[in-house]
mmCIF file of C-alpha atoms in Angstrom:
data_model
loop_
_atom_site.group_PDB
_atom_site.id
_atom_site.type_symbol
_atom_site.label_atom_id
_atom_site.label_comp_id
_atom_site.label_asym_id
_atom_site.label_seq_id
_atom_site.Cartn_x
_atom_site.Cartn_y
_atom_site.Cartn_z
ATOM 1 C CA MET L 97 -117.771 24.078 -192.998
ATOM 2 C CA PHE L 98 -116.614 24.134 -196.810
ATOM 3 C CA VAL L 99 -116.176 27.519 -198.542
ATOM 4 C CA GLN L 100 -114.470 28.362 -201.841
ATOM 5 C CA GLU L 101 -110.660 29.208 -201.395
ATOM 6 C CA GLU L 102 -110.719 32.454 -203.338
ATOM 7 C CA LYS L 103 -113.768 33.772 -201.170
ATOM 8 C CA ILE L 104 -112.150 32.672 -197.825
ATOM 9 C CA PHE L 105 -111.270 36.388 -196.794
ATOM 10 C CA ALA L 106 -113.148 38.183 -199.827
ATOM 11 C CA GLY L 107 -115.464 39.737 -197.505
ATOM 12 C CA LYS L 108 -115.415 41.749 -194.093
ATOM 13 C CA VAL L 109 -118.225 39.504 -192.814
ATOM 14 C CA LEU L 110 -117.911 35.793 -192.827
ATOM 15 C CA LYS L 111 -120.583 33.171 -192.262
ATOM 16 C CA ILE L 112 -119.609 30.111 -190.071
ATOM 17 C CA HIS L 113 -121.390 26.944 -190.047
ATOM 18 C CA ILE L 114 -121.763 25.970 -186.283
ATOM 19 C CA CYS L 115 -122.797 22.583 -184.969
ATOM 20 C CA THR L 116 -122.997 21.852 -181.224
ATOM 21 C CA MET L 117 -122.710 18.421 -179.321
ATOM 22 C CA ASP L 118 -126.515 17.813 -179.210
ATOM 23 C CA GLY L 119 -126.805 18.110 -182.933
ATOM 24 C CA THR L 120 -128.147 21.854 -183.049
ATOM 25 C CA GLU L 121 -126.909 23.607 -186.419
ATOM 26 C CA TRP L 122 -127.042 27.265 -187.376
ATOM 27 C CA LEU L 123 -125.131 29.742 -189.320
ATOM 28 C CA GLU L 124 -123.400 32.691 -187.517
ATOM 29 C CA GLU L 125 -122.084 35.865 -189.108
ATOM 30 C CA VAL L 126 -118.697 37.121 -187.817
ATOM 31 C CA THR L 127 -116.317 39.800 -188.871
ATOM 32 C CA GLU L 128 -112.758 39.548 -189.334
ATOM 33 C CA ASP L 129 -111.746 40.770 -185.661
ATOM 34 C CA THR L 130 -113.969 38.181 -184.002
ATOM 35 C CA THR L 131 -112.028 36.265 -181.241
ATOM 36 C CA ILE L 132 -113.026 32.443 -180.374
ATOM 37 C CA GLU L 133 -114.091 33.810 -176.956
ATOM 38 C CA LYS L 134 -116.509 36.305 -178.549
ATOM 39 C CA LEU L 135 -117.648 33.268 -180.739
ATOM 40 C CA LYS L 136 -118.283 31.093 -177.806
ATOM 41 C CA GLU L 137 -120.342 33.977 -175.875
ATOM 42 C CA LYS L 138 -122.379 34.163 -179.179
ATOM 43 C CA CYS L 139 -123.018 30.335 -179.147
ATOM 44 C CA LEU L 140 -123.826 30.405 -175.339
ATOM 45 C CA LYS L 141 -126.559 33.072 -175.914
ATOM 46 C CA GLN L 142 -127.790 31.061 -178.807
ATOM 47 C CA LYS L 143 -128.188 28.011 -176.599
ATOM 48 C CA LYS L 144 -130.006 30.089 -174.177
ATOM 49 C CA GLN L 145 -132.542 31.606 -176.556
ATOM 50 C CA ASP L 146 -133.098 27.902 -177.746
ATOM 51 C CA ASN L 147 -133.684 26.982 -174.246
ATOM 52 C CA LYS L 148 -136.042 29.752 -173.412
ATOM 53 C CA ALA L 149 -139.631 28.878 -172.682
ATOM 54 C CA PRO L 150 -142.268 30.571 -174.815
ATOM 55 C CA ASP L 151 -144.146 33.644 -173.604
ATOM 56 C CA LYS L 152 -147.759 34.522 -173.326
ATOM 57 C CA ASP L 153 -147.507 36.091 -177.016
ATOM 58 C CA ALA L 154 -145.709 33.244 -178.479
ATOM 59 C CA ILE L 155 -148.204 30.792 -177.009
ATOM 60 C CA LEU L 156 -151.376 32.520 -178.212
ATOM 61 C CA LYS L 157 -149.795 32.947 -181.978
ATOM 62 C CA ALA L 158 -149.091 29.221 -181.912
ATOM 63 C CA THR L 159 -152.678 28.351 -180.699
ATOM 64 C CA ALA L 160 -154.596 30.965 -182.851
ATOM 65 C CA SER L 161 -156.034 28.476 -185.220
ATOM 66 C CA LEU L 162 -157.098 25.789 -182.519
ATOM 67 C CA THR L 163 -160.804 25.579 -181.226
ATOM 68 C CA THR L 164 -161.576 26.367 -177.700
ATOM 69 C CA ARG L 165 -162.835 23.346 -175.730
ATOM 70 C CA HIS L 166 -164.017 22.433 -172.067
ATOM 71 C CA THR L 167 -164.761 26.048 -171.417
ATOM 72 C CA ASP L 168 -167.493 24.849 -168.892
ATOM 73 C CA ARG L 169 -164.890 23.386 -166.499
ATOM 74 C CA THR L 170 -164.328 25.161 -162.884
ATOM 75 C CA VAL L 171 -161.040 25.440 -161.610
ATOM 76 C CA THR L 172 -160.696 24.199 -158.203
ATOM 77 C CA GLN L 173 -158.715 26.595 -155.901
ATOM 78 C CA HIS L 174 -156.244 24.803 -153.238
ATOM 79 C CA ASN L 175 -156.053 27.163 -150.342
ATOM 80 C CA ILE L 176 -152.846 26.162 -148.891
ATOM 81 C CA ARG L 177 -152.290 28.163 -145.801
ATOM 82 C CA ASP L 178 -148.536 29.401 -144.710
ATOM 83 C CA PHE L 179 -147.950 27.868 -141.148
ATOM 84 C CA GLN L 180 -146.123 31.159 -139.828
ATOM 85 C CA THR L 181 -149.261 32.996 -140.627
ATOM 86 C CA GLU L 182 -151.517 30.712 -139.115
ATOM 87 C CA LEU L 183 -149.466 29.864 -136.153
ATOM 88 C CA ARG L 184 -149.632 33.693 -135.023
ATOM 89 C CA LYS L 185 -153.604 33.190 -134.955
ATOM 90 C CA ILE L 186 -153.396 30.184 -133.297
ATOM 91 C CA LEU L 187 -151.178 31.658 -130.353
ATOM 92 C CA VAL L 188 -153.476 34.382 -130.238
ATOM 93 C CA SER L 189 -156.363 32.128 -129.294
ATOM 94 C CA LEU L 190 -154.287 29.505 -127.382
ATOM 95 C CA ILE L 191 -153.208 32.267 -125.050
ATOM 96 C CA GLU L 192 -156.928 33.196 -124.186
ATOM 97 C CA VAL L 193 -157.377 29.549 -123.313
ATOM 98 C CA ALA L 194 -154.099 29.190 -121.429
ATOM 99 C CA GLN L 195 -155.177 32.260 -119.500
ATOM 100 C CA LYS L 196 -158.382 30.884 -118.510
ATOM 101 C CA LEU L 197 -156.949 27.531 -117.550
ATOM 102 C CA LEU L 198 -154.135 29.114 -115.279
ATOM 103 C CA ALA L 199 -156.796 31.173 -113.654
ATOM 104 C CA LEU L 200 -158.343 27.936 -112.202
ATOM 105 C CA ASN L 201 -154.861 27.312 -110.652
ATOM 106 C CA PRO L 202 -154.580 28.418 -107.058
ATOM 107 C CA ASP L 203 -151.044 29.029 -107.495
ATOM 108 C CA ALA L 204 -151.257 30.818 -110.817
ATOM 109 C CA VAL L 205 -151.341 34.419 -109.194
ATOM 110 C CA GLU L 206 -148.131 33.798 -107.211
ATOM 111 C CA LEU L 207 -146.416 32.124 -109.933
ATOM 112 C CA PHE L 208 -146.840 34.943 -112.166
ATOM 113 C CA LYS L 209 -146.242 37.648 -109.673
ATOM 114 C CA LYS L 210 -142.813 36.119 -109.349
ATOM 115 C CA ALA L 211 -142.173 35.912 -113.097
ATOM 116 C CA ASN L 212 -143.428 39.610 -113.536
ATOM 117 C CA ALA L 213 -141.048 40.653 -110.718
ATOM 118 C CA MET L 214 -138.132 38.665 -112.412
ATOM 119 C CA LEU L 215 -138.973 40.919 -115.781
ATOM 120 C CA ASP L 216 -138.540 44.145 -113.696
ATOM 121 C CA GLU L 217 -135.105 43.182 -112.396
ATOM 122 C CA ASP L 218 -131.977 44.407 -114.033
ATOM 123 C CA GLU L 219 -130.810 40.933 -115.429
ATOM 124 C CA GLU L 220 -128.947 39.928 -118.591
ATOM 125 C CA ASP L 221 -131.214 38.899 -121.330
ATOM 126 C CA ARG L 222 -131.333 35.191 -122.608
ATOM 127 C CA VAL L 223 -128.605 34.490 -125.478
ATOM 128 C CA ASP L 224 -128.941 31.470 -127.719
ATOM 129 C CA GLU L 225 -125.853 29.479 -126.639
ATOM 130 C CA THR L 226 -125.580 27.890 -129.974
ATOM 131 C CA ALA L 227 -125.545 31.173 -131.644
ATOM 132 C CA LEU L 228 -123.180 32.625 -129.283
ATOM 133 C CA GLN L 229 -120.576 29.601 -129.861
ATOM 134 C CA GLN L 230 -120.676 30.066 -133.746
ATOM 135 C CA LEU L 231 -119.648 33.677 -133.176
ATOM 136 C CA THR L 232 -116.942 33.123 -130.611
ATOM 137 C CA GLU L 233 -115.498 30.300 -132.660
ATOM 138 C CA MET L 234 -115.318 32.730 -135.602
ATOM 139 C CA GLY L 235 -112.789 34.992 -133.412
ATOM 140 C CA PHE L 236 -115.392 37.635 -132.014
ATOM 141 C CA PRO L 237 -114.965 38.400 -128.394
ATOM 142 C CA GLU L 238 -117.940 36.829 -126.206
ATOM 143 C CA SER L 239 -118.923 40.582 -124.771
ATOM 144 C CA ARG L 240 -119.376 41.747 -128.248
ATOM 145 C CA ALA L 241 -120.858 38.762 -129.771
ATOM 146 C CA ILE L 242 -123.515 38.896 -127.030
ATOM 147 C CA LYS L 243 -124.160 42.692 -128.027
ATOM 148 C CA ALA L 244 -124.678 41.839 -131.707
ATOM 149 C CA LEU L 245 -126.979 38.894 -131.287
ATOM 150 C CA ARG L 246 -129.265 41.241 -128.897
ATOM 151 C CA LEU L 247 -129.363 43.982 -131.447
ATOM 152 C CA ASN L 248 -130.160 41.614 -134.071
ATOM 153 C CA HIS L 249 -132.534 39.261 -132.611
ATOM 154 C CA MET L 250 -130.404 36.364 -132.160
ATOM 155 C CA SER L 251 -129.686 36.092 -136.069
ATOM 156 C CA VAL L 252 -126.086 34.941 -136.348
ATOM 157 C CA THR L 253 -125.649 36.111 -139.930
ATOM 158 C CA GLN L 254 -126.933 39.669 -139.091
ATOM 159 C CA ALA L 255 -124.970 39.677 -135.829
ATOM 160 C CA MET L 256 -122.030 38.540 -137.793
ATOM 161 C CA GLU L 257 -122.484 41.625 -140.527
ATOM 162 C CA TRP L 258 -123.228 43.972 -137.679
ATOM 163 C CA LEU L 259 -119.582 42.963 -135.939
ATOM 164 C CA ILE L 260 -117.400 43.219 -139.074
ATOM 165 C CA GLU L 261 -119.379 46.683 -139.745
ATOM 166 C CA HIS L 262 -118.479 47.969 -136.171
ATOM 167 C CA VAL L 263 -115.147 46.280 -135.738
ATOM 168 C CA ASP L 264 -113.415 49.847 -135.711
ATOM 169 C CA ASP L 265 -116.368 51.478 -133.779
ATOM 170 C CA PRO L 266 -115.169 52.973 -130.765
ATOM 171 C CA SER L 267 -118.416 52.305 -129.126
ATOM 172 C CA VAL L 268 -118.598 48.724 -129.900
ATOM 173 C CA ASP L 269 -117.914 47.774 -126.440
ATOM 174 C CA ALA L 270 -120.484 50.284 -124.805
ATOM 175 C CA PRO L 271 -123.506 48.641 -123.117
ATOM 176 C CA ILE L 272 -126.922 49.049 -125.275
ATOM 177 C CA PRO L 273 -128.511 52.234 -124.452
ATOM 178 C CA GLY L 274 -131.914 51.856 -122.990
ATOM 179 C CA HIS L 275 -131.606 48.336 -123.037
ATOM 180 C CA ASP L 276 -134.479 46.454 -121.325
ATOM 181 C CA SER L 277 -132.310 43.479 -119.842
ATOM 182 C CA SER L 278 -135.486 41.469 -118.738
ATOM 183 C CA GLY L 279 -135.185 38.014 -119.688
ATOM 184 C CA ALA L 280 -137.791 35.908 -121.286
ATOM 185 C CA ALA L 281 -136.193 32.657 -119.915
ATOM 186 C CA GLY L 282 -135.474 33.884 -116.412
ATOM 187 C CA ALA L 283 -138.988 35.079 -116.002
ATOM 188 C CA ALA L 284 -140.436 31.572 -117.372
ATOM 189 C CA ALA L 285 -138.106 29.612 -115.086
ATOM 190 C CA ALA L 286 -139.601 31.363 -112.223
ATOM 191 C CA ALA L 287 -143.106 30.791 -113.780
ATOM 192 C CA THR L 288 -142.344 26.849 -113.507
ATOM 193 C CA ALA L 289 -140.886 26.909 -110.328
ATOM 194 C CA GLY L 290 -143.995 24.967 -108.793
ATOM 195 C CA PRO L 291 -146.915 24.376 -111.194
ATOM 196 C CA SER L 292 -149.832 22.744 -109.787
ATOM 197 C CA THR L 293 -149.532 19.269 -110.483
ATOM 198 C CA SER L 294 -153.388 18.843 -110.093
ATOM 199 C CA ALA L 295 -153.794 21.377 -112.511
ATOM 200 C CA SER L 296 -151.556 19.497 -115.227
ATOM 201 C CA ALA L 297 -153.274 16.186 -114.360
ATOM 202 C CA SER L 298 -156.895 17.556 -114.954
ATOM 203 C CA GLY L 299 -156.209 19.475 -118.155
ATOM 204 C CA PRO L 300 -158.444 17.955 -120.324
ATOM 205 C CA LYS L 301 -161.184 17.915 -117.467
ATOM 206 C CA VAL L 302 -160.661 21.561 -117.015
ATOM 207 C CA LEU L 303 -160.858 22.359 -120.875
ATOM 208 C CA ARG L 304 -164.388 20.814 -120.871
ATOM 209 C CA SER L 305 -165.736 22.728 -117.851
ATOM 210 C CA LEU L 306 -164.410 26.203 -118.298
ATOM 211 C CA SER L 307 -167.809 27.771 -118.835
ATOM 212 C CA SER L 308 -169.105 26.332 -115.732
ATOM 213 C CA GLN L 309 -166.459 27.800 -113.478
ATOM 214 C CA SER L 310 -167.714 31.025 -112.315
ATOM 215 C CA SER L 311 -167.336 31.448 -108.460
ATOM 216 C CA THR L 312 -166.168 34.911 -106.807
ATOM 217 C CA GLU L 313 -162.767 33.689 -105.768
ATOM 218 C CA GLU L 314 -162.006 32.519 -109.273
ATOM 219 C CA SER L 315 -163.218 35.641 -111.056
ATOM 220 C CA SER L 316 -161.260 37.759 -108.574
ATOM 221 C CA ARG L 317 -158.078 35.490 -109.374
ATOM 222 C CA GLN L 318 -158.696 35.735 -113.049
ATOM 223 C CA ASP L 319 -158.845 39.684 -112.708
ATOM 224 C CA GLU L 320 -155.541 39.685 -111.090
ATOM 225 C CA LEU L 321 -154.117 37.291 -113.511
ATOM 226 C CA THR L 322 -155.365 39.593 -116.152
ATOM 227 C CA GLU L 323 -153.656 42.710 -114.800
ATOM 228 C CA ILE L 324 -150.351 40.575 -114.431
ATOM 229 C CA PHE L 325 -150.874 39.192 -118.280
ATOM 230 C CA LYS L 326 -150.926 43.058 -119.451
ATOM 231 C CA ARG L 327 -147.760 43.954 -117.672
ATOM 232 C CA ILE L 328 -146.064 41.146 -119.024
ATOM 233 C CA ARG L 329 -147.506 41.812 -122.685
ATOM 234 C CA ARG L 330 -146.183 45.646 -122.379
ATOM 235 C CA LYS L 331 -142.737 44.230 -121.530
ATOM 236 C CA ARG L 332 -143.245 41.832 -124.505
ATOM 237 C CA GLU L 333 -143.814 44.653 -126.987
ATOM 238 C CA PHE L 334 -142.548 44.535 -130.586
ATOM 239 C CA ARG L 335 -138.864 46.099 -131.037
ATOM 240 C CA PRO L 336 -138.357 46.935 -134.523
ATOM 241 C CA ASP L 337 -134.947 46.453 -136.114
ATOM 242 C CA SER L 338 -133.730 50.030 -135.887
ATOM 243 C CA ARG L 339 -131.026 49.520 -138.963
ATOM 244 C CA ALA L 340 -134.284 48.401 -141.079
ATOM 245 C CA VAL L 341 -136.217 51.337 -139.663
ATOM 246 C CA ILE L 342 -133.778 53.905 -140.763
ATOM 247 C CA ALA L 343 -133.483 52.189 -144.203
ATOM 248 C CA LEU L 344 -137.212 52.117 -144.962
ATOM 249 C CA MET L 345 -137.707 55.698 -143.621
ATOM 250 C CA GLU L 346 -134.844 56.795 -145.989
ATOM 251 C CA MET L 347 -137.044 55.506 -148.948
ATOM 252 C CA GLY L 348 -139.824 58.117 -147.876
ATOM 253 C CA PHE L 349 -142.200 55.791 -145.727
ATOM 254 C CA ASP L 350 -143.647 57.318 -142.293
ATOM 255 C CA GLU L 351 -142.092 55.924 -139.133
ATOM 256 C CA LYS L 352 -145.335 54.556 -138.146
ATOM 257 C CA GLU L 353 -145.698 52.738 -141.695
ATOM 258 C CA VAL L 354 -142.391 51.312 -141.339
ATOM 259 C CA VAL L 355 -142.990 49.916 -137.773
ATOM 260 C CA ASP L 356 -146.093 48.396 -138.867
ATOM 261 C CA ALA L 357 -144.644 46.967 -141.638
ATOM 262 C CA LEU L 358 -141.674 45.357 -139.879
ATOM 263 C CA ARG L 359 -144.124 44.157 -137.269
ATOM 264 C CA VAL L 360 -146.276 42.257 -140.003
ATOM 265 C CA ASN L 361 -143.312 40.803 -141.534
ATOM 266 C CA ASN L 362 -141.223 39.698 -138.362
ATOM 267 C CA ASN L 363 -138.675 42.460 -138.961
ATOM 268 C CA GLN L 364 -137.463 41.296 -142.283
ATOM 269 C CA GLN L 365 -136.572 44.479 -144.236
ATOM 270 C CA ASP L 366 -137.131 43.307 -147.730
ATOM 271 C CA ALA L 367 -140.500 41.719 -147.177
ATOM 272 C CA ALA L 368 -141.618 44.876 -145.297
ATOM 273 C CA CYS L 369 -140.368 46.915 -148.404
ATOM 274 C CA GLU L 370 -142.723 44.752 -150.701
ATOM 275 C CA TRP L 371 -145.553 45.028 -148.019
ATOM 276 C CA LEU L 372 -145.325 48.867 -148.164
ATOM 277 C CA LEU L 373 -145.138 49.036 -151.906
ATOM 278 C CA GLY L 374 -148.127 46.553 -152.291
ATOM 279 C CA ASP L 375 -151.713 46.170 -150.809
ATOM 280 C CA ARG L 376 -150.498 45.981 -147.289
ATOM 281 C CA LYS L 377 -152.181 42.671 -146.267
ATOM 282 C CA PRO L 378 -152.305 41.399 -143.829
ATOM 283 C CA SER L 379 -152.971 44.624 -142.034
ATOM 284 C CA PRO L 380 -151.436 45.382 -138.362
ATOM 285 C CA GLU L 381 -155.104 44.731 -137.130
ATOM 286 C CA ASP L 382 -155.307 41.561 -138.504
ATOM 287 C CA MET L 383 -152.248 40.425 -136.522
ATOM 288 C CA ASP L 384 -154.441 40.447 -133.536
ATOM 289 C CA LYS L 385 -157.065 38.485 -134.619
ATOM 290 C CA GLY L 386 -157.278 34.894 -133.409
ATOM 291 C CA ILE L 387 -158.170 31.635 -135.428
ATOM 292 C CA ASP L 388 -161.827 30.564 -135.726
ATOM 293 C CA THR L 389 -162.323 28.285 -132.146
ATOM 294 C CA ASP L 390 -164.673 26.383 -133.884
ATOM 295 C CA SER L 391 -162.412 25.254 -136.696
ATOM 296 C CA PRO L 392 -161.229 21.631 -137.320
ATOM 297 C CA LEU L 393 -157.778 22.811 -136.730
ATOM 298 C CA PHE L 394 -157.943 24.615 -133.367
ATOM 299 C CA GLN L 395 -160.239 21.771 -132.020
ATOM 300 C CA ALA L 396 -157.621 19.076 -133.035
ATOM 301 C CA ILE L 397 -154.857 21.321 -131.227
ATOM 302 C CA LEU L 398 -157.177 21.530 -128.111
ATOM 303 C CA GLU L 399 -157.658 17.898 -128.018
ATOM 304 C CA ASN L 400 -154.020 16.930 -128.278
ATOM 305 C CA PRO L 401 -152.963 15.793 -124.680
ATOM 306 C CA VAL L 402 -149.292 17.169 -124.925
ATOM 307 C CA VAL L 403 -151.208 20.631 -125.776
ATOM 308 C CA GLN L 404 -153.464 20.035 -123.255
ATOM 309 C CA LEU L 405 -150.692 19.577 -120.393
ATOM 310 C CA GLY L 406 -148.881 22.304 -121.776
ATOM 311 C CA LEU L 407 -151.480 25.006 -121.557
ATOM 312 C CA THR L 408 -151.393 24.567 -117.508
ATOM 313 C CA ASN L 409 -147.746 25.518 -117.579
ATOM 314 C CA PRO L 410 -147.260 29.078 -117.169
ATOM 315 C CA LYS L 411 -144.055 28.568 -119.071
ATOM 316 C CA THR L 412 -145.920 27.895 -121.853
ATOM 317 C CA LEU L 413 -148.099 30.990 -121.853
ATOM 318 C CA LEU L 414 -145.045 33.375 -121.505
ATOM 319 C CA ALA L 415 -143.470 31.582 -124.353
ATOM 320 C CA PHE L 416 -146.565 32.158 -126.571
ATOM 321 C CA GLU L 417 -146.385 35.780 -125.484
ATOM 322 C CA ASP L 418 -142.861 36.161 -126.413
ATOM 323 C CA MET L 419 -143.313 34.556 -129.654
ATOM 324 C CA LEU L 420 -146.286 36.680 -130.533
ATOM 325 C CA GLU L 421 -144.405 39.990 -130.553
ATOM 326 C CA ASN L 422 -140.967 38.451 -131.422
ATOM 327 C CA PRO L 423 -141.531 35.830 -133.963
ATOM 328 C CA LEU L 424 -137.740 35.146 -134.445
ATOM 329 C CA ASN L 425 -137.429 33.862 -130.888
ATOM 330 C CA SER L 426 -139.778 30.599 -131.957
ATOM 331 C CA THR L 427 -136.579 28.517 -132.592
ATOM 332 C CA GLN L 428 -135.464 29.091 -128.892
ATOM 333 C CA TRP L 429 -138.638 28.058 -127.693
ATOM 334 C CA MET L 430 -138.884 25.073 -129.941
ATOM 335 C CA ASN L 431 -135.827 23.889 -128.490
ATOM 336 C CA ASP L 432 -137.007 24.362 -125.164
ATOM 337 C CA PRO L 433 -137.525 21.002 -123.162
ATOM 338 C CA GLU L 434 -140.758 22.182 -121.718
ATOM 339 C CA THR L 435 -142.487 24.532 -124.654
ATOM 340 C CA GLY L 436 -140.769 22.178 -127.526
ATOM 341 C CA PRO L 437 -143.058 19.483 -127.284
ATOM 342 C CA VAL L 438 -146.285 21.722 -127.550
ATOM 343 C CA MET L 439 -145.041 23.752 -130.537
ATOM 344 C CA LEU L 440 -143.997 20.294 -132.057
ATOM 345 C CA GLN L 441 -147.298 18.827 -131.760
ATOM 346 C CA ILE L 442 -149.123 22.274 -132.975
ATOM 347 C CA SER L 443 -146.929 22.203 -136.445
ATOM 348 C CA ARG L 444 -147.654 18.573 -136.829
ATOM 349 C CA ILE L 445 -151.482 19.063 -136.440
ATOM 350 C CA PHE L 446 -151.109 21.945 -138.927
ATOM 351 C CA GLN L 447 -149.225 20.174 -141.626
ATOM 352 C CA THR L 448 -151.300 16.973 -141.380
ATOM 353 C CA LEU L 449 -154.829 18.982 -141.919
ATOM 354 C CA ASN L 450 -153.152 21.302 -144.281
ATOM 355 C CA ARG L 451 -152.718 18.436 -146.350
ATOM 356 C CA THR L 452 -156.227 17.112 -146.322
#
């Protein structure tokens, strides 16, 4: 930078010639009291402005003189489906198939009666051991960690935040009021106490002959199973996050709307808020709709041997029911040695067909 000596401090505003490492140059006006730090901030703002992408107005202005070409081209819309959204539809349809399959198992009624009885017993909930270990390694007492995990749907992050917030709360060690202590894993264990090997072995054949099975005995057994399934489903009813409900209701939303929003968005408060403020799609009614049973995706899932065998296992049906109402439990069922392979195959088939 070169200036005349007699004019170095002649004015209150100086112009400094700045040159950056990448070769960019410009003149910056500074006052007498400008510090080096302020000058650096100005330079950073200038650099960010130079790197800023053009907005729509700038593009239209720059291309105003250009002629329009290829206006007859059709834009191909690529419909990339979200796995979590489609998974719910898949589970709804697979539950229907599994119920029909298990109705053909002569031992199914007794197995599910045991499972339903265990759901009524006052036993402790299933707790994610990995999540519990993470919290106890942080120094939290095991009893408090278990309570925090149950209140926060086995989310380690949310459970940790809850423990920190309630560290001085005198009721932190009190049991959860009105807590349904039925364990999904315990019920599932009972359901798998003795699944019929013949039903498992004949899974593929049974799938092809569902429509031809209409004997009175089978019909009666299926009706009894249907009632058991209804009782199990009622115990699996969606439990909204109480803190999220309060937070959203404080914004002025109705309680029913808030519960619907949390159900649609898997108990995620931010997503539920966006849903309430947006077009509210998908609707709660859409959550109970299954996938098109004639679609290539569903047919590919049914033709998979691992899925076929899994559908004859009562534990798989209980897992599907649990994931349907409490999607955050999906990770635990994915890690289960019996239901995990089924979920893995469903995911692989979906990803493969979604790319084609």
